[in-house]
Coordinates of C-alpha atoms and ligand atoms in Angstrom, one line a residue:
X572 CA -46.5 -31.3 4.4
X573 CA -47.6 -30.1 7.9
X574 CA -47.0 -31.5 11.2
X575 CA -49.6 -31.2 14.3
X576 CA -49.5 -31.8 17.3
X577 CA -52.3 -33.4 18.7
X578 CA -54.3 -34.7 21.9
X579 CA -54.5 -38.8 22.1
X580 CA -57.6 -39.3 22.2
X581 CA -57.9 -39.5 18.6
X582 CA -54.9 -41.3 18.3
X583 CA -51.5 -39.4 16.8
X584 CA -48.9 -41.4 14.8
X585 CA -45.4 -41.0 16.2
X586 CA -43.1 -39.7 14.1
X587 CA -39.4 -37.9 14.7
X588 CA -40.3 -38.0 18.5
X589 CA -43.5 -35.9 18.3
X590 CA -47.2 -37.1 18.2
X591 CA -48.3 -36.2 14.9
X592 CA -51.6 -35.8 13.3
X593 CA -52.7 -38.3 10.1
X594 CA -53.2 -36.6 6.6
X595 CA -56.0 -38.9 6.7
X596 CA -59.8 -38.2 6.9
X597 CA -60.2 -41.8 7.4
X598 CA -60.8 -42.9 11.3
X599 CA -61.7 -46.7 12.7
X600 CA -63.4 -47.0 16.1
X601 CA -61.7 -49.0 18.5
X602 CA -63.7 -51.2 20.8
X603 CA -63.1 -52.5 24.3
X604 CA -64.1 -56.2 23.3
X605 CA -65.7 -56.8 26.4
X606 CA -67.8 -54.2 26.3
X607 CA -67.9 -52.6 23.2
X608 CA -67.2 -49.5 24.6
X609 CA -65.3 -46.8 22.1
X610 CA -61.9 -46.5 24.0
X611 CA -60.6 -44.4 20.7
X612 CA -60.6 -43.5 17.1
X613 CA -57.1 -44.6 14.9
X614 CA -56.1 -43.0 11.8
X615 CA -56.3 -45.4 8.5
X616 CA -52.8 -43.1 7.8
X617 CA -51.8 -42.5 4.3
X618 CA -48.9 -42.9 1.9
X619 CA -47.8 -39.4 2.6
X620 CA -47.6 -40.0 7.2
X621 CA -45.5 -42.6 6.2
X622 CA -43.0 -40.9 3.7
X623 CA -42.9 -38.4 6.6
X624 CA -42.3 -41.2 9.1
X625 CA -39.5 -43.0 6.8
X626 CA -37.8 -40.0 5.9
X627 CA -37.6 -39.1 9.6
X628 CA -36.3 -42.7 10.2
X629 CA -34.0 -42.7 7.2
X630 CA -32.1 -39.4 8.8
X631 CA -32.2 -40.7 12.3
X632 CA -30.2 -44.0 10.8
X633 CA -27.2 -42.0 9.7
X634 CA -26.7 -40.8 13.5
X635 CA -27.9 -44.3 15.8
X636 CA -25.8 -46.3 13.6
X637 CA -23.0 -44.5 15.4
X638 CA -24.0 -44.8 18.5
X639 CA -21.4 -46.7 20.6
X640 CA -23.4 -50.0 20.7
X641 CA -22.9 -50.4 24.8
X642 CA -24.9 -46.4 24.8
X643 CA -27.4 -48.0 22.6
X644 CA -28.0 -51.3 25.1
X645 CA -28.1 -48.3 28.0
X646 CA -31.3 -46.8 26.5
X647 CA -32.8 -50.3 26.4
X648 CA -32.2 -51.1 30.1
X649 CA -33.6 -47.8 30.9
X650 CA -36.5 -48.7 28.6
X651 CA -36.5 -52.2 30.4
X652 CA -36.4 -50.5 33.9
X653 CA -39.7 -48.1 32.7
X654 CA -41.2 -51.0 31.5
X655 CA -41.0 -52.4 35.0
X656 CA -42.3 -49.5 36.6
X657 CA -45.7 -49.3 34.4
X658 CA -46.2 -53.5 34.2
X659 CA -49.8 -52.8 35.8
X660 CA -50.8 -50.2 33.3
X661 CA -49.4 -51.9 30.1
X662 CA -51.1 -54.7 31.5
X663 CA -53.9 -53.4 32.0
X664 CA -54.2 -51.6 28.7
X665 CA -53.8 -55.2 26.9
X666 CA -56.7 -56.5 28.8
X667 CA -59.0 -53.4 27.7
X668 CA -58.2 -53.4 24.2
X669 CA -57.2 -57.1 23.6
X670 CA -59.7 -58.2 26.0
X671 CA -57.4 -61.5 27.1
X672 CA -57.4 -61.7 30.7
X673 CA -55.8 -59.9 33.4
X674 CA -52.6 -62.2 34.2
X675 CA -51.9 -62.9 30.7
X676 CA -51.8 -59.6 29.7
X677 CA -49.5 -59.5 33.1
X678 CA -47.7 -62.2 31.3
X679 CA -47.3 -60.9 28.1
X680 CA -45.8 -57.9 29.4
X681 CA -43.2 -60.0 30.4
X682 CA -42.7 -61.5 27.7
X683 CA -42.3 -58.0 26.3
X684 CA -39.3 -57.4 28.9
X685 CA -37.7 -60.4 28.2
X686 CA -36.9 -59.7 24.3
X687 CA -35.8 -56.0 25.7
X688 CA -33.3 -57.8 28.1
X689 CA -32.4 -59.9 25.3
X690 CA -31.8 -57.1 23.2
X691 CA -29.9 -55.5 25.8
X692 CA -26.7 -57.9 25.2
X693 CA -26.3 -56.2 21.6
X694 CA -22.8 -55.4 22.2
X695 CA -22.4 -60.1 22.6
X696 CA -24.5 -60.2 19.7
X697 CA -23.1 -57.6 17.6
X698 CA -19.6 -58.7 17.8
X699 CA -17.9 -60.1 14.6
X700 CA -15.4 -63.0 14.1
X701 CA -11.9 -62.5 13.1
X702 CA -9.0 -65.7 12.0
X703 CA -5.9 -64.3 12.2
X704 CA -4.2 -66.2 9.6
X705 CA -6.1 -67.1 6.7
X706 CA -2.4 -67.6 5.1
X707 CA 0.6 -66.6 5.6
X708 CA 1.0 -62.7 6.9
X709 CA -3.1 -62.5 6.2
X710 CA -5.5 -62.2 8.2
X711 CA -9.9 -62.3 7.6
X712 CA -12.8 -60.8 9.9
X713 CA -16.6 -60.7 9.5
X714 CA -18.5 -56.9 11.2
X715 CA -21.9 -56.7 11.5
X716 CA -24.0 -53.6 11.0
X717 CA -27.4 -52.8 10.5
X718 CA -29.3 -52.3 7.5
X719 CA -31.3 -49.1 7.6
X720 CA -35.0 -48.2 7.9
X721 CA -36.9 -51.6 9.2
X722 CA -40.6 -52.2 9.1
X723 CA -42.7 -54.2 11.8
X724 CA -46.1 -55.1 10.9
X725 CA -47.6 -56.4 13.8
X726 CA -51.3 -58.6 15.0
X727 CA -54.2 -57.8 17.1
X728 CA -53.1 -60.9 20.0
X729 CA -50.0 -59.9 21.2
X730 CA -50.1 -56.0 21.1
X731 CA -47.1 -55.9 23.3
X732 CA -45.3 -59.2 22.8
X733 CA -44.8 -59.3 19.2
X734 CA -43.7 -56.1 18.6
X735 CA -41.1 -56.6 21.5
X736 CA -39.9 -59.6 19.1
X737 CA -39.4 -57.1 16.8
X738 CA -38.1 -53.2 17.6
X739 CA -35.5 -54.1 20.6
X740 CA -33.6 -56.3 18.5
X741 CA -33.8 -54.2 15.5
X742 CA -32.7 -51.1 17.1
X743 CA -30.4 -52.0 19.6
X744 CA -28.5 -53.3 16.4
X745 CA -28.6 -50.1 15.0
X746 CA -31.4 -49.9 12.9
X747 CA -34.7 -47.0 12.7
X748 CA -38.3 -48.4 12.8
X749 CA -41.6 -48.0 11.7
X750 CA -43.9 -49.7 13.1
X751 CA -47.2 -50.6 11.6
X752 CA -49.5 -52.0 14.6
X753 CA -52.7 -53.6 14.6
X754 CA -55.3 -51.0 14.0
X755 CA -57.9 -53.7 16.1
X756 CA -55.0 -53.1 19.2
X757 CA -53.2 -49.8 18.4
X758 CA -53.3 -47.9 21.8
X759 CA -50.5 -49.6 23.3
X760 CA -48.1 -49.1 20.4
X761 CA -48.5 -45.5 21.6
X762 CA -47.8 -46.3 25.1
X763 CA -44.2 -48.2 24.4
X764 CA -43.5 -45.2 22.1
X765 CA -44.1 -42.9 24.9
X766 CA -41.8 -45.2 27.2
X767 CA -38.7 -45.3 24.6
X768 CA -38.7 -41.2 24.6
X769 CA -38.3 -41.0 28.1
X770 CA -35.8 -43.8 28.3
X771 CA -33.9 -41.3 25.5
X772 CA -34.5 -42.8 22.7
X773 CA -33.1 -40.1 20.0
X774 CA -35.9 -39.1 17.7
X775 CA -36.9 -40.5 14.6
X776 CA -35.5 -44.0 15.9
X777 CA -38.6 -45.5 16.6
X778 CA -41.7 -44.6 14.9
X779 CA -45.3 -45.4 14.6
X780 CA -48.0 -45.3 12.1
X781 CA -51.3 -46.4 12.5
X782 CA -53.3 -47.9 9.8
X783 CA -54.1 -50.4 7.4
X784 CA -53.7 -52.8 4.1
X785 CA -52.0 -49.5 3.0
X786 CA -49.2 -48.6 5.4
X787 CA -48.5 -52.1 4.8
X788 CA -48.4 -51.8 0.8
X789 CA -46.4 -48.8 1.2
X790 CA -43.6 -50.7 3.7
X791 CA -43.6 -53.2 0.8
X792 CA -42.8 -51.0 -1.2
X793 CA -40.7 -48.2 0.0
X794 CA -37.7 -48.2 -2.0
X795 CA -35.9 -46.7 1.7
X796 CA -37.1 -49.5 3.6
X797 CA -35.0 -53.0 3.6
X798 CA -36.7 -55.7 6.0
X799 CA -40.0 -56.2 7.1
X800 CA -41.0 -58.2 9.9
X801 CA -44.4 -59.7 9.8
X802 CA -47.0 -61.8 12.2
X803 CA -50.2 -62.1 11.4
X804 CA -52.8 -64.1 10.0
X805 CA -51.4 -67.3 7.0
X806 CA -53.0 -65.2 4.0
X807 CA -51.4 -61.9 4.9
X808 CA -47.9 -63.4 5.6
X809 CA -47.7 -64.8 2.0
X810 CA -48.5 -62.0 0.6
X811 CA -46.4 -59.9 2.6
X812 CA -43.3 -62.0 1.7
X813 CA -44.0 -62.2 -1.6
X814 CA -44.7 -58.7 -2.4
X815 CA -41.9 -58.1 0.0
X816 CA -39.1 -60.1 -1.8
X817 CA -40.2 -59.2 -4.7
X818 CA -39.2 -55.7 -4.0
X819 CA -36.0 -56.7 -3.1
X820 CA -36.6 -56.7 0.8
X821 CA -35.5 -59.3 3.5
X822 CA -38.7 -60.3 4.8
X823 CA -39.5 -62.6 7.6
X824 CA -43.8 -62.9 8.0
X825 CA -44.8 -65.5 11.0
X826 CA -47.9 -66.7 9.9
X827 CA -51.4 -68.6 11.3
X828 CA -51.7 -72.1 13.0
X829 CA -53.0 -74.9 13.9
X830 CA -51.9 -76.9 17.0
X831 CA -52.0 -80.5 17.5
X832 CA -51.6 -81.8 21.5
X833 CA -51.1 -85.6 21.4
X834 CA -51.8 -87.1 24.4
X835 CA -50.7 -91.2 25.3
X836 CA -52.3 -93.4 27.4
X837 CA -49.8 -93.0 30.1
X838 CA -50.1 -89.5 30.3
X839 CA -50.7 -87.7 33.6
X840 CA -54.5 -87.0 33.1
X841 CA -54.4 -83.7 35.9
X842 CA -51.5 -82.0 34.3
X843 CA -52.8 -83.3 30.4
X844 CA -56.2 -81.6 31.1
X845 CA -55.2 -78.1 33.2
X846 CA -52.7 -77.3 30.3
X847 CA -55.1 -78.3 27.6
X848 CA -57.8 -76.4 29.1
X849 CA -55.1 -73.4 29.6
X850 CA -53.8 -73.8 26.0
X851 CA -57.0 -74.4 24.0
X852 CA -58.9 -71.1 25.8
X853 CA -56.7 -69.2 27.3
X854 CA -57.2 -65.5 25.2
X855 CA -59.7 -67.0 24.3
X856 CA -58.0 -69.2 21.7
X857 CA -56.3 -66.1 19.7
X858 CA -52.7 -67.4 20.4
X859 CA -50.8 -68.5 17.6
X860 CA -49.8 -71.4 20.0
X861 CA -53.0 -72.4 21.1
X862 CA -53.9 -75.5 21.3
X863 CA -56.7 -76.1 18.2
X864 CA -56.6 -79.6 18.3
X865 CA -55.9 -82.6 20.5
X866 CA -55.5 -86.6 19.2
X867 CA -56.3 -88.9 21.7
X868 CA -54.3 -92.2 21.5
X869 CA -55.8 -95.3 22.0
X870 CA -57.8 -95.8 25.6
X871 CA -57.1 -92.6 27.0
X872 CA -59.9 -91.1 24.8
X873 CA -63.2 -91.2 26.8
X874 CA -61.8 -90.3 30.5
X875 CA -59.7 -87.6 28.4
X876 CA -63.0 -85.8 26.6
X877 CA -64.8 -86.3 29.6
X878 CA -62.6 -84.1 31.7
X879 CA -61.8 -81.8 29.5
X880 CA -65.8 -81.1 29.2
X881 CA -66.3 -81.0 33.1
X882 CA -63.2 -78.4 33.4
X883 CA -64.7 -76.2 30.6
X884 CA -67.7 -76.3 31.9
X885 CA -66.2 -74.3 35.5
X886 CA -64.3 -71.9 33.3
X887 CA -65.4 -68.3 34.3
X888 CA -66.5 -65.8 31.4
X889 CA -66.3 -62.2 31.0
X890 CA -64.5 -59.0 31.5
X891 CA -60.7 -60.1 31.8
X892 CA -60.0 -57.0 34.6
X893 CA -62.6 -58.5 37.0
X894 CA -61.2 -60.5 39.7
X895 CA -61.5 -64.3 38.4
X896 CA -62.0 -64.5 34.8
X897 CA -60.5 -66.7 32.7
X898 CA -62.2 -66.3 29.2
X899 CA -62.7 -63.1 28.1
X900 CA -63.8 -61.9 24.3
X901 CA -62.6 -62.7 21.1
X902 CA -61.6 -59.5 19.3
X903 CA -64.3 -58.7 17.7
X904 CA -67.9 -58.5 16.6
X905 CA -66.9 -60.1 13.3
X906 CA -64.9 -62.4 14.6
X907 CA -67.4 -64.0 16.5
X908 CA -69.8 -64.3 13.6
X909 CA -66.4 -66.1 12.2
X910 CA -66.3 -68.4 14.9
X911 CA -69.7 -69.5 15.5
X912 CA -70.1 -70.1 11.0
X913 CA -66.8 -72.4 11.8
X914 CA -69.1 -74.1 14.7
X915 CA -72.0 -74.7 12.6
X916 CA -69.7 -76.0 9.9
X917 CA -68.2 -78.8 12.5
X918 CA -71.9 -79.8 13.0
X919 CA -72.8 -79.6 9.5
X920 CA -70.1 -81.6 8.2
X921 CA -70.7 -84.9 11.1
X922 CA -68.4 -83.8 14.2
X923 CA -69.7 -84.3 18.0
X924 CA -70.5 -81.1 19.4
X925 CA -70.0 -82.2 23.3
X926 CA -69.7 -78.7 24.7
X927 CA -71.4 -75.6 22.9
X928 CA -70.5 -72.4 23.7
X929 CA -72.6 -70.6 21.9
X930 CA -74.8 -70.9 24.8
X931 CA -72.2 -69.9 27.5
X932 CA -73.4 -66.3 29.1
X933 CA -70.7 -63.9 30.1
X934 CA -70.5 -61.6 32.6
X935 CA -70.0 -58.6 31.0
X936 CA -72.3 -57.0 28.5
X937 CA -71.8 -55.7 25.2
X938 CA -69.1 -57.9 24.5
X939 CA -67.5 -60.5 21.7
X940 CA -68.3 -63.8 23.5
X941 CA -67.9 -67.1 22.5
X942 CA -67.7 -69.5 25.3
X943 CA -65.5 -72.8 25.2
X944 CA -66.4 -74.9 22.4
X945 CA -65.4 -78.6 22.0
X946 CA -66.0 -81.0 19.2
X947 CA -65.1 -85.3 19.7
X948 CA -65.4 -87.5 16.7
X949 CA -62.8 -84.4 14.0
X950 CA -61.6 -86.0 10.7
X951 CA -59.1 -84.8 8.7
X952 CA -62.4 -84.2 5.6
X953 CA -63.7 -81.4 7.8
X954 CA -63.5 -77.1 7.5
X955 CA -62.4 -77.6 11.4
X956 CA -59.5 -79.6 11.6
X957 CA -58.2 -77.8 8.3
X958 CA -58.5 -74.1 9.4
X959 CA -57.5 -71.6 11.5
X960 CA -60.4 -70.8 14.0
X961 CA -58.4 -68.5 16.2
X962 CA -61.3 -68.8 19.1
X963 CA -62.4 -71.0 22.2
X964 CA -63.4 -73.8 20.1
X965 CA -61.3 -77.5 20.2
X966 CA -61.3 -79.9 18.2
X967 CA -60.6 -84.3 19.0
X968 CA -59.4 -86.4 16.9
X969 CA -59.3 -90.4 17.8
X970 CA -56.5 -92.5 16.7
X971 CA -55.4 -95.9 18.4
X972 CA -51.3 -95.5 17.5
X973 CA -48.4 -92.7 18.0
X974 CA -47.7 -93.4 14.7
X975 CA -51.2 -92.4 13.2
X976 CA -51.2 -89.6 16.0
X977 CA -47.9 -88.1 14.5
X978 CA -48.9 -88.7 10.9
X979 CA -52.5 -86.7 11.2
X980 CA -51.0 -83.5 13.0
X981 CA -48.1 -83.6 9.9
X982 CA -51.0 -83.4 7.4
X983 CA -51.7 -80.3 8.7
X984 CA -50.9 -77.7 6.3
X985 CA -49.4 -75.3 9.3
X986 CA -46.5 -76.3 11.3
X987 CA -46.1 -73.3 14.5
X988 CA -46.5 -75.7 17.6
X989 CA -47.3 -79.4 18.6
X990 CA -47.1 -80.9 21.9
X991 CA -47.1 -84.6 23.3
X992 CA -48.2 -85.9 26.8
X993 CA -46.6 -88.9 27.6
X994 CA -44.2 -90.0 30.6
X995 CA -42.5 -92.4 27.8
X996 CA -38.9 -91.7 26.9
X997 CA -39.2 -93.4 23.8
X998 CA -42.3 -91.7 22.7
X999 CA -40.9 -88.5 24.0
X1000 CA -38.1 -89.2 21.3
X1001 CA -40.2 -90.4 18.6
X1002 CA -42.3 -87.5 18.7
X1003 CA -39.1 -84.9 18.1
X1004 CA -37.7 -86.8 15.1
X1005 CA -40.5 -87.4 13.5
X1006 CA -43.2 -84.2 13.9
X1007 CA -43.2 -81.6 11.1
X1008 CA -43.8 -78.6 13.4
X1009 CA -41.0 -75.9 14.6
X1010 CA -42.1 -75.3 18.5
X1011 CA -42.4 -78.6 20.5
X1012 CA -44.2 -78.9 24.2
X1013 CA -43.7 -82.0 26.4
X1014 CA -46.0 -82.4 29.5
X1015 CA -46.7 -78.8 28.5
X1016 CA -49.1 -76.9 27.1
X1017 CA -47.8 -73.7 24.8
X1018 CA -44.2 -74.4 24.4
X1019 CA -43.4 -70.8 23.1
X1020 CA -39.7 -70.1 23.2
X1021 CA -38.4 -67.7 25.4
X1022 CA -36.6 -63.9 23.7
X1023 CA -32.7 -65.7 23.7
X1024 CA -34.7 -68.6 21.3
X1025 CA -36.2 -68.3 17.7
X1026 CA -39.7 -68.2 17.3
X1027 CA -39.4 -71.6 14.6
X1028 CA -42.9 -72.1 13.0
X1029 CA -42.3 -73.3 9.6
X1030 CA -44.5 -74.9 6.3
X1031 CA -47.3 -72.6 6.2
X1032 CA -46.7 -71.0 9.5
X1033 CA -43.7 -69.3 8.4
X1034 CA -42.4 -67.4 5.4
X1035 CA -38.7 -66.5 4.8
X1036 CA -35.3 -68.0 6.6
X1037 CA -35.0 -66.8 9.5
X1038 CA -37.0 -66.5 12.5
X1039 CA -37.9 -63.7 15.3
X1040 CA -36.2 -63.5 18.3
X1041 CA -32.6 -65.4 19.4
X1042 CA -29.6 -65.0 16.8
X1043 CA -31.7 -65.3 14.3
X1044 CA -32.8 -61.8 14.7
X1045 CA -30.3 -60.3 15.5
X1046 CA -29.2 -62.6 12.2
X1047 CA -32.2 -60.4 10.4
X1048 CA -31.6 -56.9 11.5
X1049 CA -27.6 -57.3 10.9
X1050 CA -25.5 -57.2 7.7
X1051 CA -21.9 -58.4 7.0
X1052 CA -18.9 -57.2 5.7
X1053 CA -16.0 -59.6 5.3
X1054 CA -12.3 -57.9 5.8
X1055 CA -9.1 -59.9 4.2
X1056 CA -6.1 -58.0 4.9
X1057 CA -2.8 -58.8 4.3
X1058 CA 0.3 -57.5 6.8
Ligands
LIG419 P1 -54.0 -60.2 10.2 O1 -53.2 -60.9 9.2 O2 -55.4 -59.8 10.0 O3 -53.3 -58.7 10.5 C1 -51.9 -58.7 10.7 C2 -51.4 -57.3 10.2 O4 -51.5 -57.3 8.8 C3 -52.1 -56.1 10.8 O5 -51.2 -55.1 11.1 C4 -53.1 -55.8 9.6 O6 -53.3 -54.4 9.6 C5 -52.3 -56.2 8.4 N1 -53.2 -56.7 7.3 C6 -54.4 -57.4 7.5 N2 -54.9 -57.7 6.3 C7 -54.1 -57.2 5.3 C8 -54.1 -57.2 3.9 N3 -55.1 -57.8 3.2 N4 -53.1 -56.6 3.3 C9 -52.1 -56.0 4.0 N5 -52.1 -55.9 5.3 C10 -53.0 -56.6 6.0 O7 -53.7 -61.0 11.6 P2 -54.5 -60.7 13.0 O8 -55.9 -61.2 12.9 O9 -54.2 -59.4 13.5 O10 -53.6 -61.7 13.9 C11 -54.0 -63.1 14.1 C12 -53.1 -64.0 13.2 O11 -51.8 -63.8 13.5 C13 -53.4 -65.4 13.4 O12 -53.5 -66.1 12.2 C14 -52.3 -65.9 14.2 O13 -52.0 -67.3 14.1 C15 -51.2 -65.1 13.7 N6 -50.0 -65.0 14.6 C16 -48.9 -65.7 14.3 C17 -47.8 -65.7 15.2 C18 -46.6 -66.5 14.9 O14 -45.7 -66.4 15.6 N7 -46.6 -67.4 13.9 C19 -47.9 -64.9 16.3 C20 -49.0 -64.2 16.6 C21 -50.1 -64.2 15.7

């Protein structure tokens, strides 16, 4: 097995601290989405790159474990600090490869940050809990420690956020990593590997390899590997926890969505339509909190639709770097082709098509557009409520109740995120007990829970027990030992 050094253009897996050359002859282009300009070539790696890269891992375990916890959260605040200092690049680097816009790249980066600060506190979340009598002269106490060699396995829509749910958490508790990245967004996996060597990361703690349905099959099956974290699409996730547990691996896999926004009569009609507008096409719709569908109640209905069409209509479309874009691409070529079959689908099967984007014209060239894309008259029967579109395209559903409102966004076989607008109390409270979803927005749009909360999607949103992010993580990356000792 031999280990090169090589340039990043063609991009390098990281492995023991060094930038290492695939075994692979197999290369995918990477597109910028807006353009469809080449911005590099990623390595499909192969079983053997990641035997290298879990071996490295696996030796780097024995020493981080014992690294006095409060050196390990040092690393991370330099890492945090570093993070700070290149917030325009990363930023920057989401938009070109991603293609979301400017400030939510900007956004996600902090995002990012946050789950580092949160991960920073490992020596709170590590500690233990001790009783000092248990019975007479005998005392009991729970440690935590990590398991070992932990795979990530990570989107295309959050190339910095979602990994950040994952490797801060994981290391700072004492863990190694491998980390498996999108091969649609893998240049900035390579960027916050860079970052963690010069915040001192020791080698082999943190490693990436690039690739595909086969690095994944391999971190399912390494016999050195015991989690797996996994986002990604509903299909995957199953799969990956299945083959995962199967294997004998703690696996949590965050899967697809579909996002119901109930809005009431009384709601505020201003705030109702900005964040709708935000949360249906903001990145373009690729957010696993997007909002895909929104039930009108009762009266509220035809004013609703009708703003909601007038504010697409001013939204701005193209590159997301340029100055005043809001909806940049969707990810890819394919995807749009995706997107626009769903769109004829909603017109096939009866639904209102009230705005098309398919006519929309961006301002870039070359790209993966799909303007916004809004359907009125959705029943439950139809390929577009049921399914994930992951694009600009909303749909409306008209009921005359909160109860019916509540009952159609529980038939939905995905439960990430639902959100009510309402200034009632009693709907307010209605709407907790009773929806079947794990993330809940009032008045708000995207009600994704910040790094110190766990990321709660559930049915077929979520696979395992327990969630990214908040004690649950640190739940995942951490194993107990129970000592009962007698004096
Ligand atoms: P995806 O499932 O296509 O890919 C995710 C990862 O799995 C990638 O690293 C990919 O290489 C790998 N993969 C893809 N197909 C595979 C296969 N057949 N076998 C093994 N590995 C495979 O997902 P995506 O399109 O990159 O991301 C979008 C999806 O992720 C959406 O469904 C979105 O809702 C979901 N998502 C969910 C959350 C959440 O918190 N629930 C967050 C972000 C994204």
């Amino acid at each position: 097995m031999t280990i090169t050094v090589v340039e990043k253009k063609t991009l390098a897996n990281f492995i023991n601290g060094q930038w290492v050359k695939s075994t692979t002859d197999k290369y995918e282009e990477v597109p910028n989405p807006a353009t469809g300009e080449i911005l590099a070539e990623v390595p499909i790696s192969t079983q053997e790159d990641l035997d290298i890269a879990v071996a490295a891992a696996k030796k780097a375990f024995a020493k981080w474990k014992k690294v006095a916890v409060p050196q390990r959260s040092r690393i991370l605040f330099k890492y945090q600090q570093l993070l700070i200092e290149n917030w325009v690049e990363l930023a920057k680097l989401i938009t070109v490869e991603n293609g979301k816009n400017y400030s939510e790249a900007y956004g996600e980066v902090q995002r990012g940050i946050e789950c580092v600060e949160f991960a920073a506190g490992a020596p709170t979340l590590m500690m233990g809990t001790q009783l000092p009598d248990i019975a007479t002269n005998i005392e009991s106490g729970m440690y935590r420690y990590p398991l070992g060699v932990v795979g990530g396995i990570t989107p295309f829509n959050f190339p910095m956020m979602v990994p950040c749910w994952m490797f801060p958490l994981a290391i700072a508790s004492g863990n190694t990593f491998i980390l498996k990245p999108s091969e649609r967004t893998p240049l900035l996996a390579n960027r916050l590997a860079e970052l963690l060597q010069e915040a001192g990361l020791p080698e082999g703690v943190f490693n990436v390899v690039h690739g595909a349905h086969d690095i994944v099959n391999g971190i399912l099956s390494h016999p050195d590997i015991p989690a797996v974290s996994f986002v990604g699409s509903q299909p995957v996730a199953e799969y990956v926890y299945k083959t995962g547990t199967a294997n004998g691996k703690r696996v949590q896999a965050l899967a697809g969505a579909k996002n119901h926004t109930i809005v009431m009569p009384d709601a505020d009609l201003d705030l109702t339509v900005t964040n709708i507008i935000n949360a249906a096409f903001g990145s373009a719709g690729e957010r696993c909190m997007a909002c895909a569908v929104v039930v009108a109640v009762g009266e509220v209905a035809d004013e609703l639709v009708e703003r909601l069409v007038d504010e697409s209509n001013k939204l701005t479309i193209g590159n997301g770097l340029e100055e005043g874009i809001f909806l940049g691409p969707v990810i890819r070529d394919s995807h749009k082709d995706k997107t626009l079959s769903y769109i004829e689908s909603g017109v096939t099967e009866g639904a209102k098509l009230i705005r098309d984007g398919r006519k929309d014209k961006s301002t870039s060239e070359g790209g993966y557009f799909v303007g916004p894309t809004i359907f009125d008259e959705v029943t439950q029967e139809m390929k577009i409520w049921k399914e994930e579109i992951f694009a600009p395209v909303l749909s409306i559903v008209r009921v005359d109740t909160l109860d019916e409102a509540i009952e159609v966004a529980n038939q939905s076989e995905f439960a990430n995120g639902a959100c009510l607008f309402t200034d009632s109390a009693k709907a307010i409270r209605q709407f907790r007990e009773e929806i079947d979803a794990g993330m809940l927005g009032v008045n708000l749009g995207v009600p994704a829970p910040m790094a110190f909360f766990p990321f709660s999607g559930y049915k077929k949103s979520f696979y395992g027990d327990l969630h990214a992010n908040g004690r649950d993580g640190i739940e995942f990356y951490t194993r107990k030992k129970m000592l009962t000792a007698r004096h």
